[in-house]
């Protein structure tokens, strides 16, 4: 698993969701479509932007909790020389930290000071939140566009790993 690649992909998924959201907007063509960050910032800028997007889509977009963390880490790694370090032995789990600037750690699971996080727990939490967000967004978009069926669901091999991580994250720490 490439920890840095995870941040790029999880952010890219949100940018694709922004394009789908803009296409389903109450006033398509008047809504930013190139990135979720741009869409979130645009939505917060003026109350009239809620009308351009539509209240239902605006509520869905506003329900995304992790964008600042995802954007911050991805931008640090891709644009600002952020450094991803993996700690310990593979048998000890996947403990990581992303640093920027003066060794400022970017990843935290709690308010406690920490030098590393369990990547499997953090990735599971972020992916679970993102999947829930995408589900809420899909419900609004399919309703808005009157889509009756999108066909049978398929699950790729990566979901097996995610499922393992989610099961481990539910277990109490040893």
Backbone as a chain_set.jsonl record, in Angstrom:
{"seq": "XXXXXXXXXXXXXXXXXXXXXXXXXXXXXXXXXXXXXXXXXXXXXXXXXXXXXXXXXXXXXXXXXXXXXXXXXXXXXXXXXXXXXXXXXXXXXXXXXXXXXXXXXXXXXXXXXXXXXXXXXXXXXXXXXXXXXXXXXXXXXXXXXXXXXXXXXXXXXXXXXXXXXXXXXXXXXX", "coords": {"N": [[0.853, -1.186, 0.0], [0.622, 2.15, -0.879], [0.981, 4.828, 0.987], [1.048, 7.6, 0.49], [-0.137, 7.696, -2.022], [-2.721, 6.999, -1.397], [-3.834, 9.379, -0.313], [-3.943, 10.986, -2.57], [-5.75, 9.596, -4.198], [-8.109, 9.451, -2.605], [-8.793, 12.09, -2.436], [-9.14, 12.677, -5.177], [-11.425, 11.185, -5.788], [-13.364, 12.709, -4.501], [-13.231, 15.006, -6.046], [-14.231, 14.093, -8.49], [-16.81, 13.594, -7.621], [-17.614, 16.208, -7.17], [-17.816, 17.16, -9.783], [-19.966, 15.604, -10.721], [-21.927, 16.523, -9.002], [-22.125, 19.25, -9.718], [-23.078, 18.934, -12.315], [-25.632, 18.034, -11.826], [-26.847, 20.176, -10.683], [-29.201, 22.778, -9.702], [-28.941, 24.951, -11.352], [-27.119, 24.199, -13.726], [-23.83, 24.789, -14.994], [-23.488, 27.151, -13.711], [-22.168, 26.515, -11.468], [-19.261, 25.606, -9.683], [-17.154, 23.004, -10.91], [-14.74, 21.707, -10.909], [-13.349, 20.914, -8.598], [-13.872, 19.474, -5.333], [-13.166, 21.009, -3.141], [-13.2, 23.604, -4.196], [-15.931, 23.756, -4.814], [-17.114, 23.52, -2.239], [-16.077, 25.823, -0.962], [-17.128, 27.807, -2.663], [-19.862, 27.403, -2.225], [-20.126, 28.216, 0.43], [-19.621, 30.882, 0.214], [-21.68, 32.746, -0.669], [-25.092, 33.147, 0.238], [-26.935, 32.892, -1.887], [-25.782, 31.029, -3.524], [-26.568, 28.551, -2.653], [-29.107, 28.317, -3.761], [-28.46, 28.215, -6.467], [-27.125, 25.798, -6.593], [-28.958, 24.106, -5.365], [-30.982, 23.234, -2.666], [-31.062, 20.608, -1.627], [-28.787, 19.323, -2.736], [-26.852, 21.073, -1.742], [-27.043, 20.611, 1.025], [-26.147, 17.96, 1.084], [-23.48, 18.266, 0.149], [-22.464, 19.866, 2.192], [-22.354, 18.022, 4.194], [-19.993, 16.65, 4.209], [-17.391, 15.632, 6.158], [-14.547, 15.463, 6.275], [-12.981, 16.876, 4.443], [-11.125, 19.131, 4.867], [-8.902, 17.877, 6.192], [-8.214, 15.818, 4.345], [-7.635, 17.336, 2.024], [-5.599, 18.989, 3.052], [-3.493, 17.187, 3.772], [-3.049, 15.841, 1.341], [-2.348, 18.031, -0.34], [-0.045, 18.901, 1.008], [1.67, 16.708, 0.632], [1.762, 16.471, -2.202], [2.236, 19.082, -3.233], [3.782, 20.654, -1.449], [6.102, 19.521, -0.428], [5.65, 17.711, 1.637], [6.349, 15.11, 3.976], [6.061, 11.695, 4.225], [6.196, 9.314, 6.696], [6.727, 5.97, 7.72], [6.402, 3.97, 10.55], [8.026, 1.54, 12.658], [7.784, -2.097, 12.739], [6.385, -4.295, 10.232], [4.7, -6.169, 11.471], [3.742, -4.791, 13.605], [1.732, -3.201, 12.776], [0.508, -0.509, 10.727], [1.861, 2.183, 11.196], [1.916, 5.626, 10.829], [2.977, 8.956, 9.877], [2.504, 12.195, 8.572], [4.479, 14.84, 7.733], [4.976, 18.369, 7.592], [6.674, 21.359, 6.623], [8.214, 22.694, 9.461], [8.547, 20.115, 10.682], [5.936, 19.673, 11.472], [3.346, 17.694, 12.538], [0.663, 16.296, 10.65], [-1.386, 14.448, 10.952], [-3.92, 13.278, 13.104], [-5.75, 11.334, 15.408], [-7.024, 11.747, 17.738], [-7.463, 14.302, 20.296], [-5.197, 14.216, 21.718], [-1.658, 14.775, 22.025], [0.382, 13.403, 19.521], [2.761, 11.338, 17.807], [2.403, 9.636, 15.754], [-0.024, 7.801, 13.777], [-2.334, 5.062, 13.504], [-2.494, 3.907, 10.422], [-4.34, 2.211, 9.21], [-6.628, 2.432, 10.804], [-7.188, 5.192, 10.545], [-7.475, 5.425, 7.723], [-9.64, 3.712, 7.344], [-11.664, 5.071, 8.75], [-11.761, 7.515, 7.286], [-12.404, 6.561, 4.705], [-14.838, 5.294, 5.239], [-16.401, 7.506, 6.037], [-16.284, 8.931, 3.63], [-17.528, 7.161, 1.848], [-20.112, 7.093, 2.965], [-20.814, 9.769, 2.572], [-20.744, 9.845, -0.263], [-22.824, 8.095, -0.776], [-25.031, 9.531, 0.301], [-24.944, 11.715, -1.43], [-25.35, 10.428, -3.906], [-27.966, 9.51, -3.607], [-29.402, 11.922, -3.608], [-28.698, 12.953, -6.152], [-29.596, 10.917, -7.931], [-32.311, 10.983, -7.388], [-32.914, 13.634, -8.103], [-32.286, 13.628, -10.838], [-34.019, 11.766, -11.694], [-33.317, 9.031, -11.948], [-33.857, 5.696, -12.231], [-32.635, 3.163, -11.908], [-29.352, 2.026, -11.47], [-28.109, -0.271, -12.092], [-26.608, -3.486, -11.162], [-24.682, -3.657, -8.139], [-21.135, -3.63, -7.888], [-18.215, -4.976, -6.439], [-14.917, -4.17, -5.981], [-11.556, -5.632, -5.732], [-10.099, -4.142, -3.857], [-11.862, -3.48, -1.869], [-11.985, -5.669, -0.2], [-9.711, -5.46, 1.378], [-10.273, -3.025, 2.658], [-12.553, -3.821, 4.114], [-11.378, -5.675, 5.88], [-9.766, -3.913, 7.354], [-11.724, -2.269, 8.495], [-13.001, -4.115, 10.157], [-10.883, -4.698, 11.915], [-10.56, -2.176, 13.063], [-12.813, -1.98, 14.603], [-12.308, -3.621, 16.697], [-11.239, -3.717, 20.104], [-8.293, -1.98, 21.184], [-5.236, -3.669, 21.76]], "CA": [[0.0, 0.0, 0.0], [1.343, 3.411, -0.937], [0.234, 5.744, 1.854], [0.9, 8.883, -0.183], [-1.093, 7.527, -3.119], [-4.047, 6.986, -0.782], [-4.326, 10.759, -0.193], [-4.248, 11.47, -3.917], [-6.961, 8.931, -4.684], [-9.292, 9.806, -1.821], [-9.129, 13.462, -2.859], [-9.62, 12.624, -6.556], [-12.809, 10.706, -5.751], [-14.209, 13.853, -4.142], [-13.277, 15.925, -7.182], [-15.203, 13.509, -9.43], [-18.137, 13.819, -7.032], [-17.938, 17.618, -7.403], [-18.246, 17.288, -11.178], [-21.314, 15.031, -10.799], [-22.809, 17.433, -8.266], [-22.336, 20.442, -10.542], [-23.902, 18.555, -13.466], [-27.013, 17.844, -11.366], [-27.252, 21.391, -9.978], [-30.419, 23.46, -10.136], [-28.517, 25.783, -12.475], [-25.832, 23.697, -14.235], [-23.06, 25.806, -15.699], [-23.258, 28.253, -12.772], [-21.641, 25.886, -10.256], [-17.912, 25.071, -9.914], [-17.166, 21.556, -11.106], [-13.399, 21.134, -11.052], [-12.858, 20.289, -7.366], [-14.794, 19.538, -4.195], [-12.77, 22.147, -2.318], [-13.727, 24.8, -4.865], [-17.383, 23.724, -4.653], [-17.423, 23.795, -0.825], [-15.781, 27.241, -0.715], [-18.107, 28.584, -3.42], [-21.154, 27.264, -1.556], [-20.102, 28.993, 1.669], [-19.339, 32.293, -0.082], [-22.901, 33.563, -0.753], [-26.311, 32.36, 0.43], [-27.604, 32.631, -3.166], [-25.174, 29.865, -4.167], [-27.391, 27.384, -2.298], [-30.177, 28.242, -4.756], [-27.866, 27.792, -7.741], [-26.829, 24.37, -6.484], [-30.155, 23.397, -4.92], [-30.866, 23.003, -1.218], [-30.772, 19.205, -1.345], [-27.37, 19.081, -3.04], [-26.052, 21.869, -0.8], [-27.013, 19.882, 2.303], [-25.269, 16.796, 0.902], [-22.091, 18.742, 0.082], [-22.081, 20.359, 3.519], [-22.242, 16.899, 5.13], [-18.675, 16.024, 4.07], [-16.662, 16.112, 7.332], [-13.093, 15.287, 6.31], [-12.291, 17.539, 3.343], [-9.924, 19.892, 5.246], [-7.79, 16.961, 6.445], [-7.833, 15.161, 3.094], [-7.006, 18.348, 1.177], [-4.352, 19.447, 3.67], [-2.443, 16.173, 3.667], [-2.76, 15.63, -0.085], [-1.617, 19.192, -0.84], [1.291, 18.885, 1.609], [2.461, 15.653, -0.003], [1.909, 16.683, -3.638], [2.676, 20.423, -3.631], [4.577, 21.41, -0.493], [7.217, 18.748, 0.111], [5.297, 16.933, 2.829], [7.107, 13.873, 4.11], [5.322, 10.606, 4.849], [7.065, 8.331, 7.34], [6.096, 4.772, 8.27], [7.173, 3.599, 11.744], [7.922, 0.207, 13.236], [7.82, -3.322, 11.952], [5.076, -4.619, 9.642], [3.864, -6.912, 12.425], [3.218, -3.839, 14.588], [0.698, -2.397, 12.153], [0.934, 0.486, 9.75], [1.882, 3.458, 11.914], [2.438, 6.639, 9.913], [2.779, 10.375, 10.123], [2.869, 13.081, 7.475], [5.037, 16.078, 8.277], [5.197, 19.49, 6.68], [7.409, 22.488, 7.2], [9.104, 22.472, 10.602], [8.194, 18.837, 11.307], [4.594, 19.758, 12.041], [2.556, 16.526, 12.143], [-0.651, 16.622, 10.105], [-2.378, 13.423, 11.24], [-4.325, 13.072, 14.494], [-7.013, 10.624, 15.591], [-7.628, 12.286, 18.955], [-6.903, 15.596, 20.668], [-3.937, 13.975, 22.421], [-0.468, 14.928, 21.183], [0.851, 12.11, 19.035], [3.761, 11.409, 16.751], [2.003, 8.765, 14.661], [-1.369, 7.239, 13.841], [-2.508, 3.783, 12.828], [-3.041, 4.269, 9.123], [-5.515, 1.397, 8.905], [-7.774, 3.037, 11.483], [-7.482, 6.482, 9.924], [-7.98, 5.195, 6.37], [-10.984, 3.13, 7.477], [-12.57, 6.151, 9.139], [-11.916, 8.446, 6.166], [-13.138, 5.905, 3.626], [-16.227, 5.102, 5.673], [-17.057, 8.816, 5.935], [-16.41, 9.303, 2.221], [-18.557, 6.305, 1.256], [-21.409, 7.587, 3.438], [-21.05, 11.019, 1.851], [-21.067, 9.521, -1.649], [-24.16, 7.499, -0.77], [-25.995, 10.633, 0.453], [-24.908, 12.489, -2.668], [-25.965, 9.62, -4.965], [-29.42, 9.507, -3.391], [-29.923, 13.219, -4.06], [-28.519, 13.091, -7.602], [-30.484, 9.996, -8.652], [-33.675, 11.51, -7.24], [-33.013, 14.878, -8.865], [-32.241, 13.32, -12.27], [-35.028, 10.739, -11.934], [-32.663, 7.792, -12.364], [-34.565, 4.608, -11.555], [-31.739, 2.064, -11.564], [-28.012, 2.164, -12.04], [-27.572, -1.608, -12.318], [-26.134, -4.205, -9.971], [-23.459, -3.153, -7.515], [-19.956, -4.488, -7.982], [-17.214, -4.656, -5.428], [-13.574, -4.475, -6.456], [-10.714, -6.336, -4.768], [-9.641, -3.242, -2.813], [-12.826, -3.445, -0.776], [-11.655, -6.74, 0.74], [-8.74, -4.881, 2.318], [-11.016, -2.054, 3.463], [-13.388, -4.569, 5.04], [-10.481, -6.195, 6.925], [-9.363, -2.791, 8.203], [-12.879, -1.853, 9.278], [-13.189, -5.114, 11.212], [-9.823, -4.49, 12.913], [-10.801, -0.898, 13.73], [-13.905, -2.192, 15.563], [-11.812, -4.401, 17.822], [-10.522, -2.897, 21.079], [-6.828, -2.017, 21.095], [-4.624, -4.626, 22.698]], "C": [[0.888, 1.235, 0.0], [0.514, 4.45, -0.188], [0.031, 7.094, 1.164], [-0.13, 8.797, -1.316], [-2.532, 7.507, -2.596], [-4.632, 8.399, -0.746], [-4.708, 11.327, -1.549], [-5.569, 10.886, -4.397], [-8.215, 9.356, -3.926], [-9.742, 11.235, -2.146], [-9.703, 13.469, -4.27], [-11.072, 12.154, -6.623], [-13.757, 11.862, -5.444], [-14.309, 14.851, -5.291], [-14.212, 15.402, -8.275], [-16.624, 13.726, -8.922], [-18.565, 15.278, -7.228], [-18.439, 17.836, -8.828], [-19.667, 16.742, -11.347], [-22.324, 15.943, -10.117], [-23.136, 18.658, -9.105], [-23.23, 20.132, -11.738], [-25.37, 18.401, -13.086], [-27.581, 19.083, -10.679], [-28.549, 21.965, -10.539], [-30.124, 24.354, -11.336], [-27.152, 25.297, -12.966], [-25.131, 24.778, -15.055], [-22.764, 27.008, -14.822], [-22.633, 27.761, -11.471], [-20.243, 25.352, -10.558], [-17.93, 23.542, -9.988], [-15.781, 20.915, -11.072], [-12.846, 20.503, -9.778], [-13.888, 20.444, -6.25], [-14.444, 20.722, -3.307], [-13.321, 23.447, -2.901], [-15.242, 24.88, -4.686], [-17.791, 24.079, -3.226], [-17.2, 25.273, -0.519], [-16.78, 28.146, -1.425], [-19.462, 28.561, -2.72], [-21.229, 28.138, -0.306], [-19.983, 30.499, 1.421], [-20.581, 33.18, -0.048], [-24.12, 32.672, -0.534], [-27.021, 32.023, -0.886], [-27.002, 31.434, -3.902], [-25.913, 28.576, -3.823], [-28.512, 27.2, -3.317], [-29.642, 27.759, -6.102], [-27.578, 26.292, -7.738], [-28.105, 23.576, -6.227], [-29.96, 23.009, -3.466], [-30.499, 21.565, -0.882], [-29.313, 18.853, -1.615], [-26.462, 19.854, -2.087], [-25.937, 21.15, 0.536], [-26.102, 18.661, 2.202], [-23.806, 17.216, 0.9], [-21.609, 19.196, 1.461], [-21.906, 19.224, 4.533], [-20.896, 16.187, 5.06], [-17.757, 16.511, 5.19], [-15.149, 16.206, 7.183], [-12.323, 16.036, 5.228], [-11.074, 18.352, 3.788], [-8.705, 18.995, 5.507], [-7.296, 16.332, 5.151], [-7.097, 16.139, 2.187], [-5.649, 18.769, 1.74], [-3.217, 18.454, 3.518], [-2.064, 15.956, 2.21], [-1.952, 16.799, -0.653], [-0.203, 19.252, -0.272], [2.191, 17.89, 0.894], [2.756, 15.981, -1.464], [2.576, 18.016, -3.968], [3.701, 21.079, -2.71], [5.679, 20.599, 0.185], [6.907, 18.014, 1.398], [6.001, 15.593, 2.816], [6.274, 12.84, 4.858], [6.319, 9.601, 5.409], [6.22, 7.191, 7.888], [7.0, 4.278, 9.386], [6.982, 2.13, 12.09], [8.02, -0.919, 12.236], [6.436, -3.606, 11.364], [4.152, -5.377, 10.592], [3.227, -6.002, 13.465], [2.089, -2.981, 14.019], [1.301, -1.399, 11.188], [0.836, 1.853, 10.417], [2.587, 4.492, 11.044], [2.27, 8.037, 10.497], [3.197, 11.117, 8.868], [3.301, 14.398, 8.102], [5.126, 17.125, 7.183], [6.019, 20.531, 7.403], [8.367, 22.092, 8.296], [8.72, 21.225, 11.383], [6.863, 18.933, 12.041], [3.789, 18.537, 11.594], [1.149, 16.93, 11.705], [-1.748, 15.657, 10.542], [-2.625, 13.281, 12.725], [-5.626, 12.287, 14.499], [-7.756, 11.128, 16.82], [-7.034, 13.659, 19.214], [-5.574, 15.454, 21.4], [-2.761, 14.223, 21.485], [0.037, 13.549, 20.765], [1.899, 12.316, 17.953], [3.395, 10.528, 15.578], [0.575, 8.297, 14.869], [-1.352, 5.877, 13.164], [-3.214, 4.078, 11.511], [-4.297, 3.477, 8.797], [-6.759, 1.963, 9.574], [-8.173, 4.35, 10.817], [-8.074, 6.297, 8.528], [-9.389, 4.617, 6.408], [-12.006, 4.2, 7.815], [-12.825, 7.101, 7.97], [-12.719, 7.82, 5.028], [-14.596, 5.664, 3.999], [-17.001, 6.41, 5.567], [-17.285, 9.213, 4.479], [-17.473, 8.448, 1.532], [-19.955, 6.732, 1.694], [-21.784, 8.886, 2.733], [-21.472, 10.737, 0.414], [-22.449, 8.883, -1.767], [-25.229, 8.587, -0.644], [-26.097, 11.44, -0.843], [-25.601, 11.732, -3.804], [-27.485, 9.584, -4.829], [-30.022, 10.807, -3.918], [-29.843, 13.328, -5.579], [-29.463, 12.168, -8.358], [-31.945, 10.451, -8.546], [-33.876, 12.735, -8.135], [-33.074, 14.605, -10.375], [-33.222, 12.223, -12.671], [-34.416, 9.461, -12.522], [-33.278, 6.663, -11.551], [-33.629, 3.497, -11.103], [-30.387, 2.319, -12.21], [-27.351, 0.807, -12.203], [-27.061, -2.233, -11.045], [-24.827, -3.612, -9.451], [-22.33, -4.155, -7.732], [-18.96, -4.037, -6.939], [-15.863, -5.096, -5.959], [-12.731, -5.114, -5.371], [-10.198, -5.443, -3.636], [-10.575, -3.185, -1.627], [-12.602, -4.567, 0.22], [-10.684, -6.23, 1.801], [-9.445, -3.889, 3.23], [-11.873, -2.764, 4.504], [-12.558, -5.154, 6.183], [-10.098, -5.077, 7.895], [-10.513, -2.331, 9.072], [-13.146, -2.831, 10.418], [-12.145, -4.952, 12.309], [-10.07, -3.22, 13.725], [-11.901, -1.026, 14.778], [-13.438, -2.937, 16.797], [-11.092, -3.475, 18.806], [-9.014, -3.06, 20.931], [-6.272, -2.95, 22.154], [-3.648, -3.94, 23.624]], "O": [[1.811, 1.338, 0.808], [-0.527, 4.895, -0.673], [-1.054, 7.67, 1.248], [-0.902, 9.732, -1.53], [-3.452, 7.951, -3.284], [-5.792, 8.599, -1.106], [-5.686, 12.066, -1.664], [-6.409, 11.604, -4.94], [-9.261, 9.594, -4.53], [-10.935, 11.537, -2.129], [-10.66, 14.195, -4.538], [-11.857, 12.666, -7.422], [-14.822, 11.98, -6.05], [-15.355, 15.47, -5.488], [-14.909, 16.187, -8.918], [-17.533, 14.007, -9.703], [-19.747, 15.553, -7.43], [-19.375, 18.603, -9.053], [-20.483, 17.349, -12.04], [-23.444, 16.112, -10.599], [-24.296, 19.06, -9.195], [-24.047, 20.963, -12.135], [-26.254, 18.609, -13.916], [-28.69, 19.037, -10.148], [-28.943, 21.687, -11.672], [-30.958, 24.498, -12.23], [-26.133, 25.915, -12.657], [-25.78, 25.58, -15.726], [-21.884, 27.807, -15.145], [-22.575, 28.499, -10.488], [-20.048, 24.706, -11.588], [-18.632, 22.879, -9.225], [-15.667, 19.696, -11.194], [-11.968, 19.644, -9.852], [-14.664, 21.399, -6.22], [-15.341, 21.375, -2.772], [-13.847, 24.288, -2.172], [-15.777, 25.959, -4.433], [-18.721, 24.861, -3.028], [-18.042, 25.908, 0.116], [-17.23, 29.141, -0.856], [-20.135, 29.589, -2.633], [-22.27, 28.729, -0.016], [-20.22, 31.298, 2.327], [-20.544, 34.26, 0.541], [-24.177, 31.562, -1.063], [-27.648, 30.968, -0.987], [-27.633, 30.881, -4.803], [-25.895, 27.62, -4.599], [-28.836, 26.074, -3.695], [-30.301, 26.982, -6.793], [-27.763, 25.607, -8.744], [-28.307, 22.507, -6.801], [-28.899, 22.516, -3.081], [-29.718, 21.32, 0.038], [-28.678, 18.165, -0.817], [-25.419, 19.347, -1.673], [-24.853, 21.085, 1.116], [-25.363, 18.363, 3.14], [-22.98, 16.597, 1.571], [-20.469, 18.93, 1.843], [-21.367, 19.446, 5.617], [-20.679, 15.213, 5.782], [-17.371, 17.68, 5.191], [-14.52, 16.974, 7.912], [-11.112, 15.846, 5.107], [-10.043, 18.267, 3.121], [-7.597, 19.325, 5.086], [-6.094, 16.314, 4.888], [-6.046, 15.804, 1.639], [-4.672, 18.89, 1.002], [-2.098, 18.835, 3.173], [-0.88, 15.894, 1.881], [-0.977, 16.582, -1.371], [0.736, 19.612, -0.983], [3.343, 18.197, 0.585], [3.883, 15.791, -1.921], [3.396, 18.083, -4.884], [4.422, 21.977, -3.144], [6.135, 20.965, 1.268], [7.815, 17.724, 2.176], [6.222, 15.01, 1.754], [5.837, 13.079, 5.983], [7.18, 9.098, 4.688], [5.144, 7.407, 8.445], [8.214, 4.175, 9.209], [5.923, 1.551, 11.85], [8.3, -0.716, 11.055], [5.425, -3.2, 11.938], [2.933, -5.226, 10.512], [2.273, -6.399, 14.134], [1.553, -2.123, 14.719], [2.492, -1.462, 10.881], [-0.137, 2.583, 10.23], [3.706, 4.272, 10.581], [1.536, 8.259, 11.46], [4.135, 10.712, 8.181], [2.575, 14.989, 8.9], [5.325, 16.812, 6.009], [6.054, 20.579, 8.632], [9.24, 21.249, 8.09], [8.583, 21.271, 12.606], [6.688, 18.342, 13.107], [3.569, 18.355, 10.397], [0.525, 17.799, 12.314], [-2.926, 16.013, 10.505], [-1.688, 13.176, 13.517], [-6.51, 12.545, 13.683], [-8.97, 10.96, 16.933], [-6.197, 14.132, 18.445], [-4.9, 16.448, 21.672], [-2.84, 13.924, 20.293], [0.105, 12.635, 21.587], [1.915, 13.341, 17.271], [3.998, 10.642, 14.511], [0.028, 8.377, 15.969], [-0.472, 5.578, 12.358], [-4.387, 4.452, 11.493], [-5.22, 4.004, 8.177], [-7.833, 1.974, 8.972], [-9.352, 4.59, 10.557], [-9.065, 6.941, 8.185], [-10.237, 4.989, 5.597], [-13.091, 4.234, 7.235], [-13.971, 7.453, 7.694], [-13.601, 8.46, 4.454], [-15.486, 5.816, 3.162], [-18.126, 6.43, 5.067], [-18.332, 9.757, 4.128], [-18.239, 8.959, 0.716], [-20.883, 6.733, 0.886], [-22.936, 9.079, 2.345], [-22.442, 11.317, -0.076], [-23.16, 9.107, -2.746], [-26.214, 8.581, -1.383], [-27.188, 11.795, -1.289], [-26.353, 12.325, -4.577], [-28.203, 9.624, -5.829], [-31.046, 10.785, -4.602], [-30.804, 13.746, -6.225], [-30.077, 12.593, -9.337], [-32.716, 10.318, -9.497], [-34.883, 12.849, -8.834], [-33.817, 15.265, -11.1], [-33.262, 11.801, -13.826], [-34.944, 8.89, -13.477], [-33.225, 6.676, -10.321], [-33.813, 2.943, -10.02], [-30.3, 2.77, -13.352], [-26.144, 0.739, -12.433], [-27.072, -1.612, -9.983], [-23.989, -3.134, -10.215], [-22.549, -5.366, -7.755], [-18.881, -2.855, -6.602], [-15.683, -6.251, -6.342], [-13.137, -5.141, -4.21], [-9.889, -5.948, -2.557], [-10.154, -2.883, -0.51], [-12.989, -4.437, 1.381], [-10.828, -6.539, 2.983], [-9.239, -3.907, 4.443], [-11.912, -2.345, 5.66], [-12.993, -5.131, 7.335], [-10.104, -5.273, 9.111], [-10.321, -2.034, 10.251], [-13.482, -2.414, 11.526], [-12.466, -5.052, 13.493], [-9.82, -3.189, 14.93], [-11.923, -0.262, 15.742], [-14.097, -2.893, 17.836], [-10.406, -2.544, 18.383], [-8.523, -4.138, 20.595], [-6.764, -3.015, 23.28], [-3.043, -4.591, 24.476]]}, "num_chains": 1, "name": "protein.A"}
